Coordinates of C-alpha atoms in Angstrom, one line a residue:
M215 CA -77.4 -38.7 58.0
N216 CA -79.9 -36.1 57.2
T217 CA -83.6 -37.0 57.1
I218 CA -83.8 -37.0 53.2
N219 CA -81.2 -39.6 53.1
D220 CA -82.6 -41.6 56.0
A221 CA -86.1 -41.8 53.9
F222 CA -84.2 -42.8 50.9
L223 CA -82.3 -45.6 52.6
G224 CA -85.1 -46.8 54.7
G225 CA -87.3 -47.9 51.6
A226 CA -84.5 -50.1 49.7
G227 CA -86.0 -53.6 49.4
H228 CA -83.1 -54.8 47.2
G229 CA -79.7 -52.9 48.7
V230 CA -78.6 -49.5 48.0
L231 CA -75.5 -49.2 45.9
R232 CA -73.2 -46.2 46.4
L233 CA -71.2 -45.0 43.3
I234 CA -68.6 -42.8 42.4
T235 CA -67.6 -41.6 39.0
A236 CA -63.9 -41.5 38.2
G237 CA -61.4 -40.6 35.4
S238 CA -59.9 -37.3 33.8
V239 CA -61.3 -34.3 32.9
D240 CA -63.8 -34.1 30.1
D241 CA -64.3 -37.8 30.0
G242 CA -68.2 -37.3 30.2
K243 CA -68.6 -38.1 34.0
S244 CA -71.3 -35.5 34.6
T245 CA -73.1 -36.1 31.4
L246 CA -73.1 -39.8 32.0
I247 CA -74.8 -39.2 35.5
G248 CA -77.2 -36.8 33.8
R249 CA -78.1 -39.2 31.5
L250 CA -78.8 -42.0 34.0
L251 CA -80.9 -39.5 36.0
Y252 CA -82.8 -38.7 33.0
D253 CA -83.4 -42.2 31.5
S254 CA -84.4 -43.6 35.2
K255 CA -87.1 -40.9 35.2
G256 CA -85.0 -39.2 38.3
V257 CA -85.4 -35.7 36.8
F258 CA -88.5 -33.1 37.6
A259 CA -89.7 -31.2 34.8
D260 CA -88.7 -28.0 36.2
Q261 CA -85.2 -29.1 36.6
L262 CA -85.1 -30.1 32.5
D263 CA -86.9 -26.6 32.0
A264 CA -84.3 -24.9 34.2
I265 CA -81.0 -26.4 32.3
S266 CA -82.7 -26.0 28.8
R267 CA -82.7 -22.2 29.6
A268 CA -79.1 -22.3 31.2
K269 CA -76.9 -19.6 30.1
Y270 CA -73.8 -22.1 30.0
K271 CA -75.8 -24.7 28.1
R272 CA -73.0 -26.6 25.7
V273 CA -75.6 -28.4 23.5
A274 CA -76.6 -27.1 20.3
G275 CA -80.6 -26.5 19.5
D276 CA -83.1 -28.3 21.9
G277 CA -80.7 -30.8 23.2
I278 CA -80.1 -31.3 27.0
D279 CA -77.0 -30.7 28.5
F280 CA -76.9 -33.5 31.0
A281 CA -73.8 -32.3 32.8
L282 CA -75.8 -29.2 34.2
L283 CA -77.9 -31.7 36.2
T284 CA -75.1 -32.5 38.4
D285 CA -72.7 -29.2 38.1
G286 CA -74.5 -27.0 40.3
L287 CA -71.8 -24.7 41.3
E288 CA -71.4 -21.3 39.0
A289 CA -67.7 -21.8 38.6
E290 CA -68.6 -25.3 37.3
R291 CA -71.2 -24.3 34.8
E292 CA -69.2 -21.4 33.5
Q293 CA -66.0 -23.5 33.0
G294 CA -67.5 -26.6 32.0
I295 CA -65.9 -28.8 34.7
T296 CA -66.8 -30.4 38.3
I297 CA -64.9 -28.8 41.2
D298 CA -67.0 -30.4 44.2
V299 CA -68.5 -33.8 44.6
A300 CA -72.0 -33.7 43.8
Y301 CA -74.4 -36.3 45.3
R302 CA -77.5 -37.5 43.3
Y303 CA -80.1 -39.9 44.3
F304 CA -82.2 -42.1 42.1
S305 CA -84.0 -45.4 42.0
T306 CA -85.2 -47.9 39.6
P307 CA -87.5 -51.2 40.5
L308 CA -84.8 -53.2 41.5
R309 CA -82.6 -51.0 43.4
K310 CA -81.7 -47.6 44.8
F311 CA -78.3 -45.6 44.1
I312 CA -76.5 -42.7 45.7
I313 CA -73.9 -41.6 43.1
A314 CA -71.0 -39.1 43.6
D315 CA -70.0 -37.2 40.6
A316 CA -66.4 -36.6 41.4
P317 CA -64.1 -34.1 39.8
G318 CA -61.5 -35.0 37.2
H319 CA -58.8 -32.4 37.5
E320 CA -55.6 -33.4 39.1
Q321 CA -55.8 -30.5 41.5
Y322 CA -59.2 -31.6 43.0
T323 CA -58.1 -35.2 43.6
R324 CA -58.7 -34.8 47.1
N325 CA -62.3 -34.2 46.5
M326 CA -62.4 -37.7 44.6
V327 CA -60.9 -39.2 47.8
T328 CA -63.6 -38.2 50.1
G329 CA -66.4 -39.1 47.7
A330 CA -64.7 -42.6 47.4
S331 CA -64.3 -43.3 50.8
T332 CA -68.0 -44.8 51.1
A333 CA -68.5 -46.1 47.6
D334 CA -69.3 -49.8 46.9
A335 CA -68.6 -49.4 43.2
A336 CA -66.5 -47.0 40.8
I337 CA -67.3 -46.2 37.3
V338 CA -64.0 -45.1 35.8
L339 CA -64.7 -43.3 32.3
I340 CA -62.3 -43.2 29.5
D341 CA -62.7 -41.0 26.7
A342 CA -62.3 -43.2 23.4
T343 CA -61.0 -40.4 21.4
R344 CA -58.1 -39.6 23.6
A345 CA -57.3 -43.2 24.6
A346 CA -57.6 -44.4 20.8
D347 CA -54.2 -45.8 20.8
G348 CA -54.2 -47.7 24.1
Q349 CA -52.6 -45.0 26.2
L350 CA -54.4 -44.2 29.4
L351 CA -54.3 -40.6 30.9
P352 CA -52.7 -40.3 34.2
Q353 CA -55.8 -39.3 36.0
T354 CA -57.3 -42.5 34.9
R355 CA -54.2 -44.1 36.7
R356 CA -54.5 -42.1 39.6
H357 CA -58.4 -42.3 40.1
S358 CA -57.8 -46.4 39.5
M359 CA -55.1 -46.5 42.2
I360 CA -57.1 -44.3 44.7
A361 CA -60.1 -47.0 44.1
R362 CA -57.7 -50.0 44.6
L363 CA -56.3 -48.3 47.7
L364 CA -59.6 -47.5 49.4
G365 CA -60.8 -51.1 48.6
I366 CA -63.6 -50.2 46.3
R367 CA -65.2 -53.6 45.5
H368 CA -66.4 -52.9 41.9
I369 CA -64.8 -51.5 39.0
V370 CA -66.8 -50.6 35.9
V371 CA -64.9 -49.1 33.1
A372 CA -67.3 -47.0 30.8
V373 CA -65.4 -46.4 27.4
N374 CA -67.2 -43.3 26.4
K375 CA -67.8 -41.1 23.3
M376 CA -67.4 -44.5 21.1
D377 CA -69.6 -42.5 18.6
L378 CA -66.8 -40.1 17.9
V379 CA -64.6 -43.0 16.8
Q380 CA -67.4 -44.7 14.7
W381 CA -68.0 -47.4 17.2
D382 CA -64.7 -48.9 16.2
R383 CA -64.2 -52.3 18.2
A384 CA -60.5 -52.4 17.6
V385 CA -60.3 -48.9 19.6
F386 CA -62.3 -50.6 22.4
E387 CA -60.1 -53.6 22.3
R388 CA -57.2 -51.4 22.7
I389 CA -58.5 -49.8 25.5
R390 CA -59.5 -53.1 27.4
E391 CA -56.1 -54.4 27.0
A392 CA -54.6 -51.2 28.3
Y393 CA -57.0 -51.3 31.1
A394 CA -56.3 -55.0 31.8
D395 CA -52.6 -54.3 32.1
L396 CA -53.2 -51.4 34.5
A397 CA -55.6 -53.7 36.7
R398 CA -52.7 -56.2 36.8
R399 CA -50.3 -53.7 37.9
L400 CA -52.6 -52.4 40.7
A401 CA -53.7 -55.7 41.8
I402 CA -57.2 -55.1 40.9
D403 CA -59.0 -58.4 41.1
G404 CA -61.4 -57.9 38.2
F405 CA -63.4 -55.1 36.4
H406 CA -66.5 -54.8 34.3
I407 CA -66.1 -52.8 30.9
L408 CA -68.6 -51.8 28.2
P409 CA -68.6 -49.2 25.3
L410 CA -71.2 -46.3 25.5
S411 CA -72.1 -42.7 24.5
A412 CA -73.2 -40.8 27.4
L413 CA -74.4 -37.9 25.5
N414 CA -76.7 -40.3 23.1
G415 CA -77.7 -43.0 25.8
D416 CA -76.1 -45.9 23.8
N417 CA -75.4 -48.7 26.1
V418 CA -76.4 -46.7 29.2
V419 CA -79.9 -47.8 30.0
T420 CA -80.6 -49.7 26.8
A421 CA -78.4 -51.8 24.6
S422 CA -77.0 -50.0 21.5
P423 CA -77.6 -51.2 18.0
H424 CA -74.0 -50.0 17.2
T425 CA -72.4 -52.6 19.4
P426 CA -73.5 -55.9 18.4
W427 CA -70.0 -57.2 19.0
H428 CA -70.5 -56.5 22.8
E429 CA -72.2 -59.1 24.6
G430 CA -72.6 -57.7 28.2
P431 CA -75.7 -55.7 29.5
P432 CA -76.0 -52.1 29.5
L433 CA -74.7 -49.9 32.3
L434 CA -77.8 -49.5 34.3
A435 CA -78.6 -53.4 34.1
L436 CA -75.1 -54.1 35.1
L437 CA -75.0 -51.7 38.1
E438 CA -78.6 -53.6 39.3
N439 CA -77.0 -56.6 39.6
L440 CA -73.8 -55.7 41.4
A441 CA -73.4 -57.4 44.8
V442 CA -73.6 -55.0 47.8
A443 CA -71.9 -55.3 51.2
D444 CA -73.9 -57.4 53.8
D445 CA -75.0 -55.8 57.1
G446 CA -71.7 -56.4 58.6
R447 CA -73.0 -59.0 61.3
G448 CA -70.0 -61.2 60.4
Q449 CA -67.5 -58.7 61.1
P450 CA -65.7 -58.1 64.4
L451 CA -67.8 -55.9 66.9
R452 CA -66.6 -52.1 67.1
L453 CA -68.4 -49.6 68.8
P454 CA -66.6 -46.4 69.0
V455 CA -67.9 -44.7 72.3
Q456 CA -69.3 -41.1 71.4
W457 CA -70.9 -39.9 74.6
V458 CA -71.3 -41.1 78.1
L459 CA -74.8 -40.6 79.3
R460 CA -75.7 -40.2 82.7
D461 CA -79.3 -39.5 84.1
G462 CA -80.4 -39.3 87.8
G463 CA -77.4 -39.3 89.4
D464 CA -78.8 -38.4 92.8
R465 CA -80.7 -41.8 93.0
A466 CA -79.4 -45.0 93.8
D467 CA -80.6 -46.6 90.5
D468 CA -78.7 -43.7 88.3
F469 CA -78.4 -44.3 84.7
R470 CA -74.9 -44.8 83.1
G471 CA -74.7 -45.6 79.4
Y472 CA -72.4 -45.3 76.6
A473 CA -73.9 -44.1 73.0
G474 CA -72.3 -44.5 69.6
R475 CA -72.8 -45.7 66.2
L476 CA -72.1 -49.6 65.6
A477 CA -69.1 -49.5 63.2
S478 CA -69.2 -53.0 62.5
G479 CA -70.4 -56.5 63.9
A480 CA -73.5 -57.1 66.0
L481 CA -74.2 -56.9 69.5
R482 CA -76.7 -58.5 71.9
V483 CA -77.7 -58.3 75.6
G484 CA -75.8 -60.6 77.7
D485 CA -72.5 -60.2 75.3
A486 CA -69.4 -60.0 76.9
V487 CA -67.2 -56.7 76.0
A488 CA -63.8 -55.6 76.3
V489 CA -63.2 -51.7 76.5
Q490 CA -60.1 -50.9 74.4
P491 CA -57.2 -49.9 74.5
S492 CA -57.9 -50.3 78.4
G493 CA -58.6 -54.0 78.3
Q494 CA -61.3 -53.9 81.1
R495 CA -64.2 -56.4 80.5
A496 CA -68.0 -56.6 81.2
C497 CA -71.4 -57.6 80.1
V498 CA -74.0 -55.7 78.2
A499 CA -77.0 -55.5 80.5
R500 CA -79.2 -53.3 78.2
L501 CA -79.2 -52.0 74.6
L502 CA -81.5 -48.8 73.8
R503 CA -82.1 -47.6 70.3
G504 CA -83.4 -44.1 71.1
A505 CA -85.5 -44.5 74.3
D506 CA -86.5 -48.1 73.5
D507 CA -84.9 -51.4 74.8
V508 CA -83.7 -53.7 72.1
D509 CA -82.3 -57.4 72.0
E510 CA -79.6 -56.9 69.2
A511 CA -78.0 -54.1 67.5
V512 CA -76.1 -54.4 64.0
A513 CA -73.6 -52.2 62.0
G514 CA -75.1 -48.7 61.4
D515 CA -77.2 -48.7 64.2
S516 CA -76.9 -45.8 66.7
I517 CA -77.1 -47.3 70.1
T518 CA -76.9 -46.8 73.8
V519 CA -75.3 -49.8 75.9
V520 CA -75.7 -50.2 79.5
L521 CA -73.1 -52.5 81.0
D522 CA -73.5 -55.0 84.1
R523 CA -70.6 -53.1 86.4
D524 CA -69.1 -49.7 86.5
V525 CA -66.0 -49.5 84.1
D526 CA -64.0 -46.8 83.3
V527 CA -65.3 -45.8 79.7
S528 CA -64.4 -42.7 77.8
R529 CA -65.2 -40.8 74.6
G530 CA -62.9 -42.2 72.1
D531 CA -62.7 -45.8 73.6
T532 CA -63.8 -48.7 71.4
L533 CA -66.4 -51.6 72.7
A534 CA -65.0 -55.1 71.1
H535 CA -65.9 -58.8 71.9
P536 CA -63.0 -60.4 74.1
D537 CA -62.4 -63.0 71.3
A538 CA -61.8 -60.6 68.5
L539 CA -60.0 -57.6 69.7
A540 CA -58.5 -54.6 67.8
Q541 CA -54.8 -54.2 67.7
T542 CA -53.7 -51.5 70.2
G543 CA -50.8 -49.2 70.2
R544 CA -49.2 -45.9 69.2
E545 CA -47.0 -46.5 66.3
F546 CA -48.6 -47.4 63.0
E547 CA -48.0 -47.8 59.2
A548 CA -50.2 -46.0 56.9
E549 CA -51.1 -44.8 53.3
L550 CA -51.8 -41.2 53.2
C551 CA -53.4 -39.3 50.7
W552 CA -52.3 -35.5 51.2
L553 CA -55.0 -33.3 50.9
D554 CA -53.5 -30.0 52.2
A555 CA -52.0 -27.4 49.9
Q556 CA -49.2 -26.8 52.7
P557 CA -46.9 -29.8 52.2
L558 CA -46.4 -32.5 55.2
N559 CA -43.7 -31.2 57.6
P560 CA -42.4 -34.1 59.5
A561 CA -41.3 -31.7 62.1
R562 CA -44.8 -30.5 62.9
R563 CA -47.4 -32.3 65.1
Y564 CA -51.1 -32.9 63.7
L565 CA -54.3 -33.9 65.1
L566 CA -55.3 -37.5 64.3
K567 CA -59.2 -38.1 64.3
H568 CA -59.7 -42.1 64.3
G569 CA -63.5 -43.0 65.0
T570 CA -64.4 -40.6 67.9
R571 CA -60.9 -40.5 69.2
L572 CA -59.0 -37.2 68.7
T573 CA -55.1 -37.3 69.7
S574 CA -52.0 -35.8 68.6
A575 CA -49.6 -37.4 66.1
K576 CA -46.4 -37.0 64.4
I577 CA -44.9 -38.4 61.1
R578 CA -42.1 -40.4 62.1
E579 CA -41.1 -41.3 58.5
V580 CA -42.1 -41.0 55.2
R581 CA -41.0 -44.3 53.6
A582 CA -42.2 -44.1 50.0
R583 CA -44.3 -42.0 47.3
R584 CA -46.6 -43.8 44.9
D585 CA -45.7 -42.8 41.3
V586 CA -48.8 -42.5 39.3
R587 CA -47.0 -42.9 36.1
E588 CA -44.8 -45.8 36.9
L589 CA -47.3 -47.4 39.4
Q590 CA -44.7 -48.2 41.9
E591 CA -43.3 -46.7 45.1
V592 CA -40.4 -44.4 44.8
A593 CA -38.1 -43.2 47.6
Q594 CA -39.1 -39.7 49.0
A595 CA -35.8 -38.0 49.9
D596 CA -37.0 -34.9 51.5
G597 CA -39.5 -36.8 54.0
S598 CA -42.3 -34.6 52.7
L599 CA -45.8 -35.1 50.6
S600 CA -47.6 -32.4 48.5
M601 CA -51.0 -31.9 47.7
N602 CA -52.7 -35.2 46.0
D603 CA -49.4 -37.0 46.8
I604 CA -50.1 -40.6 48.2
G605 CA -47.3 -42.1 50.3
R606 CA -46.6 -44.5 52.7
V607 CA -46.0 -43.3 56.4
V608 CA -45.0 -44.3 59.9
L609 CA -46.9 -42.1 62.5
V610 CA -46.6 -42.0 66.2
T611 CA -49.7 -41.1 68.4
R612 CA -49.8 -39.5 71.9
E613 CA -52.6 -41.7 73.1
M614 CA -53.1 -45.5 72.4
L615 CA -55.4 -46.4 69.8
A616 CA -57.5 -49.6 69.0
V617 CA -57.2 -50.2 65.2
D618 CA -57.6 -52.5 62.5
R619 CA -55.9 -53.0 59.1
Y620 CA -57.9 -50.8 56.5
D621 CA -58.2 -53.8 53.9
A622 CA -59.7 -56.0 56.6
L623 CA -61.9 -53.5 58.5
P624 CA -62.3 -50.1 56.8
A625 CA -64.7 -48.7 59.4
N626 CA -61.9 -49.1 62.1
G627 CA -58.8 -48.7 59.9
A628 CA -59.5 -45.1 58.5
F629 CA -58.4 -41.8 59.9
I630 CA -57.9 -38.1 59.0
L631 CA -55.0 -35.7 59.9
I632 CA -56.0 -32.3 60.8
D633 CA -53.5 -29.3 60.7
E634 CA -53.3 -28.0 64.4
A635 CA -52.7 -24.4 63.5
T636 CA -55.4 -24.0 60.4
H637 CA -57.6 -26.6 61.4
Q638 CA -57.8 -27.8 57.6
T639 CA -58.0 -31.4 57.1
A640 CA -54.5 -32.1 56.0
A641 CA -54.7 -36.0 55.0
A642 CA -56.8 -39.0 54.7
G643 CA -55.1 -42.3 56.0
M644 CA -55.6 -45.9 55.7
L645 CA -54.1 -48.2 58.4
R646 CA -51.8 -51.0 57.1

């Protein structure tokens, strides 16, 4: 994490909420984020001046084209679409936010997957003018499915452009019923829904006089009060070893430490640990954060562990508590979001990156592909997946891995596949 992010997160007194926008193209995702930034005083005067003079401005008169606050690429402004994920930071007296503006086009679904992988909440925008009959667009379904697969905790459905349907409550209710049916079929536990106009600011920061029939809070108040994940103390310990540190090897009191970022759980001096996948055991003699000794470390801390005896620990190994071990093996079932323009080739080998472990892997079987329209798995006769497909596969790795189910422990249940020839990221995976 860079210095700006560290400074931003360090001052969070009420928790940082990580958000991503989702939905189809032209639903108003960039405009909504721009409105949130503007109304929360998160935009500098020179930024407003720059976008007011932008040649790609699409708002008449002196109005502000809020989408230009997040669409920074020349191609995005020229075409009026979002291509890459843009991250923005803003805060209110109650909370700090990291918000990712994801693209809506189907061909950029892979960009949405990467942005959603660390999100606590997803704002799914729906254009009221295009869903007035209660028919949801395919990208709304696809992004909701991805949010469910990634285990995003909070789904907020923002029915946008209600001003263009004269704030018709019947339209809103039809969309609510349609999304409730989608949520049921995707096994989404619950969701929040509200009517708004991102361009005009209705129900974004302040309640709109046009919706006296809506009893919920405006969007920002809702986001300020969503629960965020705890510090992970209650989760099983997972410390992927990134580096083996040695110092003073010519002396009897030479130093040997194992450095990494604590993915989950907590670790204290004196704790017993097991090295996975080998299963060797030792106790923690020292914990260091930088050059300073500490008594305890929690998820998110970058630390160095010194053990009370010499054991074989290498980069890619995982430290865990002996009473809460990860599963070890070389064959796993997983969900893949295929990201590469080159389709999956079952005859080829790929590099699998899991935590700090990089090993060779092969897709033994493609069991099914998820049909975004029918919202169910369908058999994949040719054993392949194309870009933006989501499929269930069985993969085999060359080396043993210590893993967890993604839905139980995302930090140790995610991985990526890399094309050995091109070194392109081929797929993002979730272990099942």
